[in-house]
Amino acid sequence: GNMFRQTVSDIVSQAFTAQNVAQDTVVDSSNKDTPTAQSGLIASLVAAFFGPGGKPAEDSPEIEDFKKTIFYLKQAVNSLTTVFDLKAPTEDSPSRFGGGGVGGRTSVNTPEMVSDHGTECQVLTPHGRWQVLHGVAKPPDCKYEGDPDLLPIGGETEIVWLVRALYKLTARLNRDFGEHFAALYQEDSVGGEVARMVLAEPCSFYRLEKRIDGGPPSRIYSTHQPRLSFRFMGSWKFLVHFSFAILVCAFIFSANLPGAVLLLA
């Protein structure tokens, strides 16, 4: 009953938003071929009647496909709203895709989100995730507030397998020698100064713990003691600089590559 009606209403909203996206694409593509003021009055008049090349303008195959898609989506929206007695969406009415937009067009840049109980954060709904995955909406700017050692691996700047291997290595070292690192970090000595330069400083953060019963996750306050962190060694930038330094040392001191590595160490 109501659930099926809501599902159909969601499909209508999705079809209407896809229709708007296709229309925007056609308009953007057409604007690229529109003559500018620099072309002159005569060229503008010729282009207005016969197209940019002085001949009758013809749409590209991609534009034709988009126009066909718009036509079929309009037919689908009209048929579904008629059969299931739904209110047809309009360009200036709020929709599930982010409400009314500028100039009467539906805004498709903000995905659907709801407040997450217990975390005071906005989270994507299943429909919002669908919007982001299909490019209908852009995800909001996110700020990572979890464990800094588990910060998501950064795109093309870091090497995934190397970052993971370095994390496993440092996790084992911190587990075995964490108490010694913390004691040395607190010392007022040369060793303490070196430790404060090498070790990552203590920090606090919140981690989310999911509940088995499906309820809202809990925020648990956690801390890190002074620890080793080789995360910086997992980036392409570090590897390039380190390799260049090895070559420079090998050239200056006339040493082989292993000797240059020892010099840098």
PDB file of N, CA and C in Angstrom, residues 5-19 73 76-82 84 86-90 95-97 127:
ATOM      1  N   ARG A   5       3.470   2.773  -2.774  1.00  0.00           N
ATOM      2  CA  ARG A   5       3.211   4.109  -3.318  1.00  0.00           C
ATOM      3  C   ARG A   5       4.440   4.999  -3.136  1.00  0.00           C
ATOM      4  N   GLN A   6       5.107   4.892  -1.968  1.00  0.00           N
ATOM      5  CA  GLN A   6       6.308   5.680  -1.737  1.00  0.00           C
ATOM      6  C   GLN A   6       7.428   5.282  -2.690  1.00  0.00           C
ATOM      7  N   THR A   7       7.538   3.963  -2.964  1.00  0.00           N
ATOM      8  CA  THR A   7       8.551   3.491  -3.903  1.00  0.00           C
ATOM      9  C   THR A   7       8.321   4.070  -5.292  1.00  0.00           C
ATOM     10  N   VAL A   8       7.070   4.066  -5.739  1.00  0.00           N
ATOM     11  CA  VAL A   8       6.757   4.634  -7.054  1.00  0.00           C
ATOM     12  C   VAL A   8       7.033   6.130  -7.066  1.00  0.00           C
ATOM     13  N   SER A   9       6.717   6.806  -5.959  1.00  0.00           N
ATOM     14  CA  SER A   9       6.992   8.237  -5.875  1.00  0.00           C
ATOM     15  C   SER A   9       8.482   8.520  -5.965  1.00  0.00           C
ATOM     16  N   ASP A  10       9.294   7.654  -5.339  1.00  0.00           N
ATOM     17  CA  ASP A  10      10.750   7.808  -5.441  1.00  0.00           C
ATOM     18  C   ASP A  10      11.220   7.627  -6.878  1.00  0.00           C
ATOM     19  N   ILE A  11      10.651   6.644  -7.566  1.00  0.00           N
ATOM     20  CA  ILE A  11      11.035   6.404  -8.965  1.00  0.00           C
ATOM     21  C   ILE A  11      10.680   7.604  -9.827  1.00  0.00           C
ATOM     22  N   VAL A  12       9.499   8.197  -9.586  1.00  0.00           N
ATOM     23  CA  VAL A  12       9.095   9.377 -10.346  1.00  0.00           C
ATOM     24  C   VAL A  12      10.068  10.531 -10.099  1.00  0.00           C
ATOM     25  N   SER A  13      10.469  10.723  -8.836  1.00  0.00           N
ATOM     26  CA  SER A  13      11.415  11.794  -8.515  1.00  0.00           C
ATOM     27  C   SER A  13      12.752  11.569  -9.201  1.00  0.00           C
ATOM     28  N   GLN A  14      13.212  10.319  -9.194  1.00  0.00           N
ATOM     29  CA  GLN A  14      14.481   9.997  -9.848  1.00  0.00           C
ATOM     30  C   GLN A  14      14.408  10.255 -11.348  1.00  0.00           C
ATOM     31  N   ALA A  15      13.303   9.838 -11.969  1.00  0.00           N
ATOM     32  CA  ALA A  15      13.143  10.047 -13.407  1.00  0.00           C
ATOM     33  C   ALA A  15      13.075  11.533 -13.746  1.00  0.00           C
ATOM     34  N   PHE A  16      12.372  12.303 -12.905  1.00  0.00           N
ATOM     35  CA  PHE A  16      12.257  13.739 -13.161  1.00  0.00           C
ATOM     36  C   PHE A  16      13.608  14.435 -13.013  1.00  0.00           C
ATOM     37  N   THR A  17      14.387  14.029 -12.006  1.00  0.00           N
ATOM     38  CA  THR A  17      15.702  14.634 -11.816  1.00  0.00           C
ATOM     39  C   THR A  17      16.646  14.253 -12.954  1.00  0.00           C
ATOM     40  N   ALA A  18      16.606  12.990 -13.383  1.00  0.00           N
ATOM     41  CA  ALA A  18      17.429  12.580 -14.520  1.00  0.00           C
ATOM     42  C   ALA A  18      17.047  13.354 -15.775  1.00  0.00           C
ATOM     43  N   GLN A  19      15.764  13.645 -15.920  1.00  0.00           N
ATOM     44  CA  GLN A  19      15.312  14.442 -17.067  1.00  0.00           C
ATOM     45  C   GLN A  19      15.909  15.849 -17.010  1.00  0.00           C
ATOM     46  N   LEU A  73      11.829   9.846 -20.671  1.00  0.00           N
ATOM     47  CA  LEU A  73      11.651  10.111 -19.238  1.00  0.00           C
ATOM     48  C   LEU A  73      10.364  10.896 -18.991  1.00  0.00           C
ATOM     49  N   ALA A  76       7.598   8.460 -19.177  1.00  0.00           N
ATOM     50  CA  ALA A  76       7.562   7.598 -17.993  1.00  0.00           C
ATOM     51  C   ALA A  76       6.958   8.335 -16.799  1.00  0.00           C
ATOM     52  N   VAL A  77       7.369   9.598 -16.596  1.00  0.00           N
ATOM     53  CA  VAL A  77       6.825  10.381 -15.478  1.00  0.00           C
ATOM     54  C   VAL A  77       5.331  10.583 -15.642  1.00  0.00           C
ATOM     55  N   ASN A  78       4.902  10.927 -16.839  1.00  0.00           N
ATOM     56  CA  ASN A  78       3.471  11.149 -17.072  1.00  0.00           C
ATOM     57  C   ASN A  78       2.658   9.866 -16.865  1.00  0.00           C
ATOM     58  N   SER A  79       3.186   8.746 -17.346  1.00  0.00           N
ATOM     59  CA  SER A  79       2.457   7.481 -17.212  1.00  0.00           C
ATOM     60  C   SER A  79       2.349   7.054 -15.745  1.00  0.00           C
ATOM     61  N   LEU A  80       3.455   7.153 -15.004  1.00  0.00           N
ATOM     62  CA  LEU A  80       3.438   6.727 -13.596  1.00  0.00           C
ATOM     63  C   LEU A  80       2.541   7.616 -12.753  1.00  0.00           C
ATOM     64  N   THR A  81       2.602   8.931 -12.965  1.00  0.00           N
ATOM     65  CA  THR A  81       1.746   9.821 -12.186  1.00  0.00           C
ATOM     66  C   THR A  81       0.271   9.617 -12.506  1.00  0.00           C
ATOM     67  N   THR A  82      -0.035   9.243 -13.752  1.00  0.00           N
ATOM     68  CA  THR A  82      -1.434   9.010 -14.126  1.00  0.00           C
ATOM     69  C   THR A  82      -1.953   7.688 -13.571  1.00  0.00           C
ATOM     70  N   PHE A  84      -0.810   5.797 -11.029  1.00  0.00           N
ATOM     71  CA  PHE A  84      -0.818   5.681  -9.566  1.00  0.00           C
ATOM     72  C   PHE A  84      -1.366   6.920  -8.875  1.00  0.00           C
ATOM     73  N   LEU A  86      -0.511  10.108  -8.730  1.00  0.00           N
ATOM     74  CA  LEU A  86       0.484  10.868  -7.984  1.00  0.00           C
ATOM     75  C   LEU A  86       0.540  12.292  -8.503  1.00  0.00           C
ATOM     76  N   LYS A  87       1.027  13.191  -7.652  1.00  0.00           N
ATOM     77  CA  LYS A  87       1.189  14.576  -8.052  1.00  0.00           C
ATOM     78  C   LYS A  87       2.457  14.706  -8.880  1.00  0.00           C
ATOM     79  N   ALA A  88       2.304  15.219 -10.077  1.00  0.00           N
ATOM     80  CA  ALA A  88       3.461  15.335 -10.963  1.00  0.00           C
ATOM     81  C   ALA A  88       4.439  16.357 -10.412  1.00  0.00           C
ATOM     82  N   PRO A  89       5.739  16.023 -10.359  1.00  0.00           N
ATOM     83  CA  PRO A  89       6.741  16.988  -9.876  1.00  0.00           C
ATOM     84  C   PRO A  89       6.906  18.128 -10.865  1.00  0.00           C
ATOM     85  N   THR A  90       7.226  19.290 -10.344  1.00  0.00           N
ATOM     86  CA  THR A  90       7.461  20.471 -11.172  1.00  0.00           C
ATOM     87  C   THR A  90       8.865  20.992 -10.911  1.00  0.00           C
ATOM     88  N   SER A  95      11.809  18.639  -4.136  1.00  0.00           N
ATOM     89  CA  SER A  95      11.858  17.219  -4.459  1.00  0.00           C
ATOM     90  C   SER A  95      12.785  16.527  -3.500  1.00  0.00           C
ATOM     91  N   ARG A  96      12.884  15.243  -3.642  1.00  0.00           N
ATOM     92  CA  ARG A  96      13.748  14.475  -2.773  1.00  0.00           C
ATOM     93  C   ARG A  96      15.211  14.667  -3.125  1.00  0.00           C
ATOM     94  N   PHE A  97      15.482  15.436  -4.155  1.00  0.00           N
ATOM     95  CA  PHE A  97      16.845  15.620  -4.591  1.00  0.00           C
ATOM     96  C   PHE A  97      17.426  16.943  -4.129  1.00  0.00           C
ATOM     97  N   HIS A 127      18.659   6.705  -0.237  1.00  0.00           N
ATOM     98  CA  HIS A 127      18.416   7.457  -1.468  1.00  0.00           C
ATOM     99  C   HIS A 127      19.539   8.452  -1.732  1.00  0.00           C
TER     100      HIS A 127
END
